[in-house]
Coordinates of C-alpha atoms in Angstrom, one line a residue:
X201 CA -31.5 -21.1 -126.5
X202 CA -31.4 -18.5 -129.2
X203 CA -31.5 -15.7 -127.2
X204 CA -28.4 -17.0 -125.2
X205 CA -26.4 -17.8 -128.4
X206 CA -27.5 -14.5 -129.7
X207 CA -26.2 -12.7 -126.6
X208 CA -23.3 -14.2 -126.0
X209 CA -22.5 -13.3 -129.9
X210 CA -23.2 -9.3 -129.3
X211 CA -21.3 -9.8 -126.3
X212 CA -18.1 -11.2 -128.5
X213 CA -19.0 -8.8 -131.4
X214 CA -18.7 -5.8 -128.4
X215 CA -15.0 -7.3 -127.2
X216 CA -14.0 -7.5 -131.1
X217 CA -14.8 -4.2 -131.5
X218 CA -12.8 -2.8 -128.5
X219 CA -10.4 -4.5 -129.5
X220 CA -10.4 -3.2 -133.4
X221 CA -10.6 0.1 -132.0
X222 CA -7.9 -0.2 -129.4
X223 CA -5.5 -1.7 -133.0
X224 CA -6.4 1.0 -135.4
X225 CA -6.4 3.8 -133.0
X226 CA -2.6 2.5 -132.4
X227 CA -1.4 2.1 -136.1
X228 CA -3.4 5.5 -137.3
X229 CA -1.1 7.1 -134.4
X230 CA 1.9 5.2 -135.7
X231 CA 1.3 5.9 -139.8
X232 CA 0.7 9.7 -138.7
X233 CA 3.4 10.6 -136.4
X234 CA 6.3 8.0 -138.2
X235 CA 8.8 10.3 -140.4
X236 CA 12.3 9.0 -141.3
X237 CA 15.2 11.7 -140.6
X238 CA 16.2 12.7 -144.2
X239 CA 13.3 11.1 -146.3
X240 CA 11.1 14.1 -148.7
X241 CA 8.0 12.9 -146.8
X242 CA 9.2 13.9 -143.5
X243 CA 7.9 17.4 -143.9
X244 CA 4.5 16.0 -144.9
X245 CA 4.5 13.4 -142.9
X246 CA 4.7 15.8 -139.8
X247 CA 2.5 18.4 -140.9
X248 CA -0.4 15.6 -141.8
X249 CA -0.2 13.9 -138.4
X250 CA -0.4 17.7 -137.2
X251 CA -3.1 19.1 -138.8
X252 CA -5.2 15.5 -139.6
X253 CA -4.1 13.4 -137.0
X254 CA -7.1 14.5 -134.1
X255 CA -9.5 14.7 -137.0
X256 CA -9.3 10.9 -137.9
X257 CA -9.3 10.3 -134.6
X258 CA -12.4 11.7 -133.5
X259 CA -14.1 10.3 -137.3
X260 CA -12.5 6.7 -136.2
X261 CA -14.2 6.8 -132.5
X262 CA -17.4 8.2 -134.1
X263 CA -17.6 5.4 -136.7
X264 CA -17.2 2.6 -133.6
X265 CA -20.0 3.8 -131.8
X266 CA -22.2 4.1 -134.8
X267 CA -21.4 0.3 -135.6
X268 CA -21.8 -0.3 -131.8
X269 CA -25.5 1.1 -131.6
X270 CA -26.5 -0.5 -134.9
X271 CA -25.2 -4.0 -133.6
X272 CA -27.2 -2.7 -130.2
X273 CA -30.4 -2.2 -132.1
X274 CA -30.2 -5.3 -134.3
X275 CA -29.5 -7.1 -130.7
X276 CA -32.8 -6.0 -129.7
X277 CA -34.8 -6.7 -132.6
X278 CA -33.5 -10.5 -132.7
X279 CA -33.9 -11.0 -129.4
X280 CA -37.8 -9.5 -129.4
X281 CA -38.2 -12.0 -132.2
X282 CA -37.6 -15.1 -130.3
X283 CA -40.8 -14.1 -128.3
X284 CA -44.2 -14.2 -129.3
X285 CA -45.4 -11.7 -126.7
X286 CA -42.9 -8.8 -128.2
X287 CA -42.8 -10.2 -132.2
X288 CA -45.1 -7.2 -133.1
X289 CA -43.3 -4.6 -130.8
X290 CA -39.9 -5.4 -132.3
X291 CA -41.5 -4.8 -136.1
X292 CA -43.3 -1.7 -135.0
X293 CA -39.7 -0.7 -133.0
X294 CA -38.0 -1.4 -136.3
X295 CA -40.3 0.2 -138.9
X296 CA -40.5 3.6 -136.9
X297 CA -36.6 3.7 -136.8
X298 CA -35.5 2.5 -140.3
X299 CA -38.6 5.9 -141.1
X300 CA -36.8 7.7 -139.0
X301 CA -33.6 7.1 -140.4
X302 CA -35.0 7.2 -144.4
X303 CA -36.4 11.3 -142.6
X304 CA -33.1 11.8 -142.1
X305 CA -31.1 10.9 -144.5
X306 CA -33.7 12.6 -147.1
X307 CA -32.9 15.9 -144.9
X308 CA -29.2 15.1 -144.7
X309 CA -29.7 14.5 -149.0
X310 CA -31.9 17.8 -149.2
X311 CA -29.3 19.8 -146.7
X312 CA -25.9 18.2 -148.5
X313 CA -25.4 21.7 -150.9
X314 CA -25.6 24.0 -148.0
X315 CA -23.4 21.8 -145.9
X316 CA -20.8 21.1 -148.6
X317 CA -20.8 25.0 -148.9
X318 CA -19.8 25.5 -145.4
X319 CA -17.6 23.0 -145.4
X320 CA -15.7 24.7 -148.1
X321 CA -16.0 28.1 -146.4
X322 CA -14.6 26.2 -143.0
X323 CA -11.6 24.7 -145.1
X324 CA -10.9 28.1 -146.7
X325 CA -11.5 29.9 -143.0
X326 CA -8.9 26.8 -141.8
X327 CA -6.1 28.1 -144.5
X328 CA -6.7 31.9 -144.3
X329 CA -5.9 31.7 -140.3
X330 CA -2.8 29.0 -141.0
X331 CA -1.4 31.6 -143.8
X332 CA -1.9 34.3 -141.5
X333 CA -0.1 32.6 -138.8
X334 CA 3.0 31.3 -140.7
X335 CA 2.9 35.4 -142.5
X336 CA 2.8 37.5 -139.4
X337 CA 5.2 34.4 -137.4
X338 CA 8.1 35.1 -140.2
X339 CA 7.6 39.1 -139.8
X340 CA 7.8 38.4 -136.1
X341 CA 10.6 35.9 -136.3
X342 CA 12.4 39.3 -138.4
X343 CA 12.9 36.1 -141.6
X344 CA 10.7 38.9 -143.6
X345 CA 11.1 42.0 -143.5
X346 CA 8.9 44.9 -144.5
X347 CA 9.6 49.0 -145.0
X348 CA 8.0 50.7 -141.9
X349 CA 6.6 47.5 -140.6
X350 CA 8.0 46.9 -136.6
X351 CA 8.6 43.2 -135.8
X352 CA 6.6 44.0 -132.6
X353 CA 3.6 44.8 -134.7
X354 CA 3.4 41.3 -136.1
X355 CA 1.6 39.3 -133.1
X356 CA -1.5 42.0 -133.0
X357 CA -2.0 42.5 -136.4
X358 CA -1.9 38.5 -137.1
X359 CA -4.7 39.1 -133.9
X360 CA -6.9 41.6 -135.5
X361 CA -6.6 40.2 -139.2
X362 CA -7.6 36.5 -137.6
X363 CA -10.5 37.9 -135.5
X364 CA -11.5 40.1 -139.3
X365 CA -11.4 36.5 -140.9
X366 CA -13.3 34.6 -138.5
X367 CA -16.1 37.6 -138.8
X368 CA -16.2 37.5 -142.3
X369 CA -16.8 33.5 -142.4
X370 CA -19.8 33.7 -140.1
X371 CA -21.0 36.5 -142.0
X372 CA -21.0 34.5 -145.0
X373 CA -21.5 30.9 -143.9
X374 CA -24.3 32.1 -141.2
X375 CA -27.5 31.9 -144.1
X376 CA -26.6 28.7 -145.2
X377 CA -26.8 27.0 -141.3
X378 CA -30.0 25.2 -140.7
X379 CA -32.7 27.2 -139.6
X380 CA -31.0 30.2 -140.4
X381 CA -34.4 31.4 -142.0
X382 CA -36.2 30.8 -138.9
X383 CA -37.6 33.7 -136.6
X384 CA -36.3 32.4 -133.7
X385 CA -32.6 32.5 -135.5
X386 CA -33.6 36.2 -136.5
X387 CA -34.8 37.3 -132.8
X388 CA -31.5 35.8 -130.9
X389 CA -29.5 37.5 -134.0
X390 CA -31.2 41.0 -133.0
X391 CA -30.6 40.5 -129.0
X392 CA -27.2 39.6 -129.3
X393 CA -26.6 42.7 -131.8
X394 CA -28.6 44.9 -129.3
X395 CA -26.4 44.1 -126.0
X396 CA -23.1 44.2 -127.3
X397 CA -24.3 47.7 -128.8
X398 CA -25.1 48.9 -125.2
X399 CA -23.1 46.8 -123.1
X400 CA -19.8 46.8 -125.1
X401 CA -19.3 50.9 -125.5
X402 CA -16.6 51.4 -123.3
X403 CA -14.9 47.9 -124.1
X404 CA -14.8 49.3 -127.8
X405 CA -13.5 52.3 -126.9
X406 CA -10.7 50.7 -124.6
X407 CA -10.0 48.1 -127.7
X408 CA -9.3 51.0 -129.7
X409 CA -7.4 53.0 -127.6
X410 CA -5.2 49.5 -127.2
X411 CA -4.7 49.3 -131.0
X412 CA -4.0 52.7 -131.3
X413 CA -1.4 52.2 -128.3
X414 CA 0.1 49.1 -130.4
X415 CA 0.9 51.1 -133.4
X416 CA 2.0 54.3 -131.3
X417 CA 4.8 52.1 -129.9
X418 CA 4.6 54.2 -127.0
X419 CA 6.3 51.1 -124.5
X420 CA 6.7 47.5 -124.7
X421 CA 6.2 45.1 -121.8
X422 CA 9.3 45.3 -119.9
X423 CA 9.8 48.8 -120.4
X424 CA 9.7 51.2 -116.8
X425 CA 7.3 54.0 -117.9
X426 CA 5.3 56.7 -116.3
X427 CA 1.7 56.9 -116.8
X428 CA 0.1 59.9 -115.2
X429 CA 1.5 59.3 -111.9
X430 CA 2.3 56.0 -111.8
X431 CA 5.7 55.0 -112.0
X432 CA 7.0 51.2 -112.7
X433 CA 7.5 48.4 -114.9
X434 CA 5.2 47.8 -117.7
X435 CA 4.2 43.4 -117.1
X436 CA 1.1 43.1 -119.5
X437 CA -0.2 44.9 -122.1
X438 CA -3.5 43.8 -123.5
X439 CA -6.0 45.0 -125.8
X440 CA -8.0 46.5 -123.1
X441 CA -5.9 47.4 -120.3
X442 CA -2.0 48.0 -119.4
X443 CA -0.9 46.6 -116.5
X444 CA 2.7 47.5 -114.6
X445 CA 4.3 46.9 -111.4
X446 CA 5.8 49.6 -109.5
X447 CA 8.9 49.9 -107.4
X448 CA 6.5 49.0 -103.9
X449 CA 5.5 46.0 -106.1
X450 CA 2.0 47.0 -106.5
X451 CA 0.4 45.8 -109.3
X452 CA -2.0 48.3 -111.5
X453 CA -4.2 48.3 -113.9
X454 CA -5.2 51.0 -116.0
X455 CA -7.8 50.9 -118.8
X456 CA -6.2 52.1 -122.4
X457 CA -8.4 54.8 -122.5
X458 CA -7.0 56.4 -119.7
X459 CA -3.4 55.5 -120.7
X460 CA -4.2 57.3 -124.7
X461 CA -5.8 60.0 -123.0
X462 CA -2.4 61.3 -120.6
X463 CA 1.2 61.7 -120.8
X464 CA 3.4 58.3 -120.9
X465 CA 7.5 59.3 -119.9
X466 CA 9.2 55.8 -121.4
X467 CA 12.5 56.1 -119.1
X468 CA 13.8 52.8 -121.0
X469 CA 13.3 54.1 -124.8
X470 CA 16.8 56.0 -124.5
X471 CA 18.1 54.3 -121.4
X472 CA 19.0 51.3 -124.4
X473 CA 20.9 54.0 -126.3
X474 CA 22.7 56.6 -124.4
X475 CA 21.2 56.4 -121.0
X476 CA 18.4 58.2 -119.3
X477 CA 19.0 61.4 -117.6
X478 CA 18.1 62.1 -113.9
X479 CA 18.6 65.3 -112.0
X480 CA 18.9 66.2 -108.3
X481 CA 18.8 70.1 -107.3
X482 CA 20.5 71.9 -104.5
X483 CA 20.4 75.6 -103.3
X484 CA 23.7 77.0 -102.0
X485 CA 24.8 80.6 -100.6
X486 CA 26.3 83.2 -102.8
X487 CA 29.4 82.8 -100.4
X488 CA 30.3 79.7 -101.8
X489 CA 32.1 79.8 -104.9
X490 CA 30.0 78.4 -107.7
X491 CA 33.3 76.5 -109.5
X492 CA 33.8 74.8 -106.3
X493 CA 29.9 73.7 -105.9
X494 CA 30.0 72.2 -109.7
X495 CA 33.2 70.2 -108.7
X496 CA 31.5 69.0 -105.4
X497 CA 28.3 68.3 -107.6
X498 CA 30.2 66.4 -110.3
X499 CA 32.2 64.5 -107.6
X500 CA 29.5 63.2 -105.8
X501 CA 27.7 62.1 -109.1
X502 CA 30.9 59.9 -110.2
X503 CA 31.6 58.2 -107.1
X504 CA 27.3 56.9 -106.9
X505 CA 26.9 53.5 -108.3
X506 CA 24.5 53.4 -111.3
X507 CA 26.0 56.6 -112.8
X508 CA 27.8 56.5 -116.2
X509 CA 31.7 57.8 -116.3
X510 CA 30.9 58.6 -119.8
X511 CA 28.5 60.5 -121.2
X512 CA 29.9 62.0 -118.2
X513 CA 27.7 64.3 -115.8
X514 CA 27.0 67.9 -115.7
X515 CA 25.7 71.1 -113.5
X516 CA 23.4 73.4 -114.7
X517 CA 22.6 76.8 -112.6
X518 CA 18.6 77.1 -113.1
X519 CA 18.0 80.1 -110.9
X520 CA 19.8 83.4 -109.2
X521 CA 17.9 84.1 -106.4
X522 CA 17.9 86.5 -104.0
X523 CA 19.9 84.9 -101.5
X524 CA 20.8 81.4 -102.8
X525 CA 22.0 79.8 -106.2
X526 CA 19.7 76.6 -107.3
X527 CA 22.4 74.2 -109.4
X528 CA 20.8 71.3 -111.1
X529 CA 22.9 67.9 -111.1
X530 CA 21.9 65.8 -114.4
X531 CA 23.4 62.4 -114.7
X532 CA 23.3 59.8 -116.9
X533 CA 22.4 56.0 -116.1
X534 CA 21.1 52.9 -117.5
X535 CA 19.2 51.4 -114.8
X536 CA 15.9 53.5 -114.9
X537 CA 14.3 50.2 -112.6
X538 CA 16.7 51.5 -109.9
X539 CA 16.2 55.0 -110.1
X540 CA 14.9 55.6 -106.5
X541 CA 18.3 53.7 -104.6
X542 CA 20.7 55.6 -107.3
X543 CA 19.0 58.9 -106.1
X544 CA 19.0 57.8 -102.3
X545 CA 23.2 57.4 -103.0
X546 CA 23.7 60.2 -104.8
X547 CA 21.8 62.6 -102.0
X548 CA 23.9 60.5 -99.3
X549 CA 27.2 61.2 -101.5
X550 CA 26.5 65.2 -102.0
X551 CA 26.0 65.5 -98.1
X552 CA 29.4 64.0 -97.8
X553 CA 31.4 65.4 -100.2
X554 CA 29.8 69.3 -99.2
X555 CA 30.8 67.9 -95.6
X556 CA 34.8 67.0 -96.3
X557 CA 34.6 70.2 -98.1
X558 CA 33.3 72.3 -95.3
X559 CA 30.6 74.2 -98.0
X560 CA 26.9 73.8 -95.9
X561 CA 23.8 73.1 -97.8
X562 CA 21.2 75.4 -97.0
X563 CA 19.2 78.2 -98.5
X564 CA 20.1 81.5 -96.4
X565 CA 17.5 84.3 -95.8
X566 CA 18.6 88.2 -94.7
X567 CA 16.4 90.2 -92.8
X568 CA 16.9 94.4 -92.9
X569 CA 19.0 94.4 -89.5
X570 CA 22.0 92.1 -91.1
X571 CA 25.8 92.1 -89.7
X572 CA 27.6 93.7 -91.9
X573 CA 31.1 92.4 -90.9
X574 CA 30.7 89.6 -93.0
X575 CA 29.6 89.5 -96.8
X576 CA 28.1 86.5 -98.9
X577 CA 30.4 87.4 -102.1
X578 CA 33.7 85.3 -102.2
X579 CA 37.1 86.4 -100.5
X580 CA 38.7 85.7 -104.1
X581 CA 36.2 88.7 -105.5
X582 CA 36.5 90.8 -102.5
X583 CA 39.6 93.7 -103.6
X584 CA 42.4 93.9 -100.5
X585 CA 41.9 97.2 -99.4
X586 CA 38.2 96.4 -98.5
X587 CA 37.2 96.7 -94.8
X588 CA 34.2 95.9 -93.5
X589 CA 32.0 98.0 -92.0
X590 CA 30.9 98.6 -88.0
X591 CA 28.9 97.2 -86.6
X592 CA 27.0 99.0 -83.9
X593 CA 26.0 97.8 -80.8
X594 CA 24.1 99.3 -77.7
X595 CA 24.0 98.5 -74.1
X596 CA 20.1 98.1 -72.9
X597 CA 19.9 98.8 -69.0
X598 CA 17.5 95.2 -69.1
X599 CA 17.2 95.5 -65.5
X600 CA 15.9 98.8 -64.4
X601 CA 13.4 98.4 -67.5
X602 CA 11.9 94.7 -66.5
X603 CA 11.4 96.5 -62.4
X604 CA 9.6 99.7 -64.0
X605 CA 7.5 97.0 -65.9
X606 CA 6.8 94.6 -62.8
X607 CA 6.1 98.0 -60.9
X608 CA 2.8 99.0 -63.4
X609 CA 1.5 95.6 -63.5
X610 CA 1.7 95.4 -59.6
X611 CA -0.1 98.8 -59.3
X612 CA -2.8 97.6 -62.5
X613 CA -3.7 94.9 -60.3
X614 CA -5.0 96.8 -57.2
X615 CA -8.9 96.7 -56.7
X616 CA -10.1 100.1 -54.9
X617 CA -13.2 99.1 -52.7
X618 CA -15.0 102.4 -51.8
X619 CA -16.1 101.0 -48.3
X620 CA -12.8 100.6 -47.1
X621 CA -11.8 104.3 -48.0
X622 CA -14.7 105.9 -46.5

């Protein structure tokens, strides 16, 4: 009879419980997160339910189960108690527990300096990152500004300074853990030392060349870069590795090592300011007056979409050769990410404006044996009384000399047999 009445009271005192925890879970949400528009404590209000309302939480759902395994074990001992056969086991069950407990809590009493210490050093590790975070989020956010310091350099500094604080609490809190002193402590410290010394040489390396990158400002993400020979858009830039897309959208990654170690062409840097400058070149006969190739050039280059009217294009000749003149066609544009279809255009548009023009785009070669009744230097050059010179021909009997040739090979082919001419 007792046992039933004391079961079915653990089995109210379990509902009751539930139930407690279901209501205080619901006003300790409600009492954190509830802030009146207007009132002082709407600021602290918001930041307590922020930064303490999981804590509580977790401590509330802790304290339940506690109370629930207490109530458990008192369950038991009552119920053991109502039995002769199991009277002694529930006192031995209850002596070696409340011992165990009393070992406990004289640890927990011996341990409480150390672990009041390293809860301090976890507050003061808590507010270091939070100050850091609100700091590096105003230089970031451009609300504080400071001489020579880029807002882009805000987010990996806040990184590296965070990741320098977090090192330097383990480094202090780490002799004050428990068993800390031990040699098993000691030997795991040592292997862990040991393999990121040998296994971590070229992450470091890469990690450095990432930071170094940072503070080069070399590109951003979004920027359409050259890296070696890669050519595309820059999507991801970590601490290890750069990663861009190029204009086949192929996605590549390349370690930061490699990408301090080369040449990196930012085509967006200026293409924000003025405009990048792309160039075309095309090789053109000394008969074709070089005003009128510049004018083609520059007409071609203003009629391509992509091209900017102003600054406006220009033609520079690179080279006199012997038979040909290389021009170079530099224009300006601000659309670096469509580079390739502006210079498919602009080839399309020199073809047809050279066309309509009748000038032909080639690169002529003379041999020695040239005619001479035509010359490569403009008729506006050329003075009026010039005449141009003879050229001679000859009349070659092809004929009579392809039978005289037939007639030798016929007679090299003959076989002389001796038989037949004796």
């Amino acid at each position: 009879m007792y046992t039933i009445l004391a079961t079915g009271g653990f089995l109210l005192f379990i509902v009751g419980l539930f139930w407690l925890r279901k209501r205080l879970r619901k006003r300790l949400e409600a009492k954190l997160s509830h802030t009146e528009p207007g009132m002082p404590n709407q600021v602290f209000g918001g930041r307590l339910g922020r930064y303490l309302g999981q804590p509580l939480l977790a401590i509330s759902r802790v304290a339940i189960w506690i109370t629930l395994l207490a109530m458990l074990q008192a369950y038991g001992t009552v119920v053991l108690r109502f039995f002769p056969a199991t009277k002694y086991t529930s006192y031995q069950v209850t002596n070696w527990l409340f011992s165990a407990l009393a070992g406990f809590g004289k640890n927990v009493i011996a341990y409480a300096p150390n672990l009041i210490l390293l809860a301090f050093i976890c507050l003061i590790t808590f507010y270091l990152i939070k100050v850091n975070e609100y700091f590096f989020g105003e230089l970031r956010d451009e609300k504080l500004r400071i001489r020579g310091f880029y807002s882009d350099w805000a987010q990996p500094t806040a990184k590296l300074t965070k990741a320098l604080i977090l090192v330097a609490s383990v480094i202090v809190a780490s002799p004050y853990l428990p068993g800390s002193q031990s040699p098993a402590f000691k030997g795991i410290s040592v292997f862990l030392g040991v393999l990121l010394s040998l296994g971590s040489t070229s992450a470091v390396a890469h990690g450095v060349s990432g930071t170094i990158l940072t503070y080069m400002r070399a590109f951003q993400v979004g920027d359409f870069v050259r890296i070696g020979n890669d050519v595309g858009e820059v999507i991801e830039k970590t601490l290890l590795v750069t990663r861009m897309c190029t204009q086949k959208n192929e996605v590549i990654t390349i370690p930061n090592g490699t990408v301090l170690g080369g040449v990196v062409v930012n085509y967006s840097a200026e293409a924000r300011k003025r405009g990048v400058i792309f160039h075309t070149l095309v090789t053109i006969g000394y008969s074709a007056p070089w005003r009128q190739v510049h004018q083609l050039l520059l007409s071609a280059a203003l009629s391509t979409e992509g091209v900017l009217q102003d600054p406006p294009p220009f033609v520079l000749q690179t080279a006199l050769n012997d038979f040909y003149v290389s021009y170079e066609l530099n224009a300006y544009t601000v659309k670096p990410r469509d580079m390739q279809n502006i210079y498919s255009i602009l080839h399309q548009n020199i073809q047809d404006t050279f066309n309509e023009a009748g000038v032909e785009i080639n690169s002529p070669h003379y041999a020695s044996l040239r005619d001479g009744n035509e010359t490569t230097i403009p008729h506006s050059y050329v003075p009026k009384e010039y005449k141009h010179p003879v050229f001679e021909v000859r009349e070659v009997n092809v004929s009579a000399s392809s039978a005289a040739g037939h007639q030798e090979r016929e007679n090299s082919d003959v076989v002389h047999d001796p038989e037949v001419v004796q």
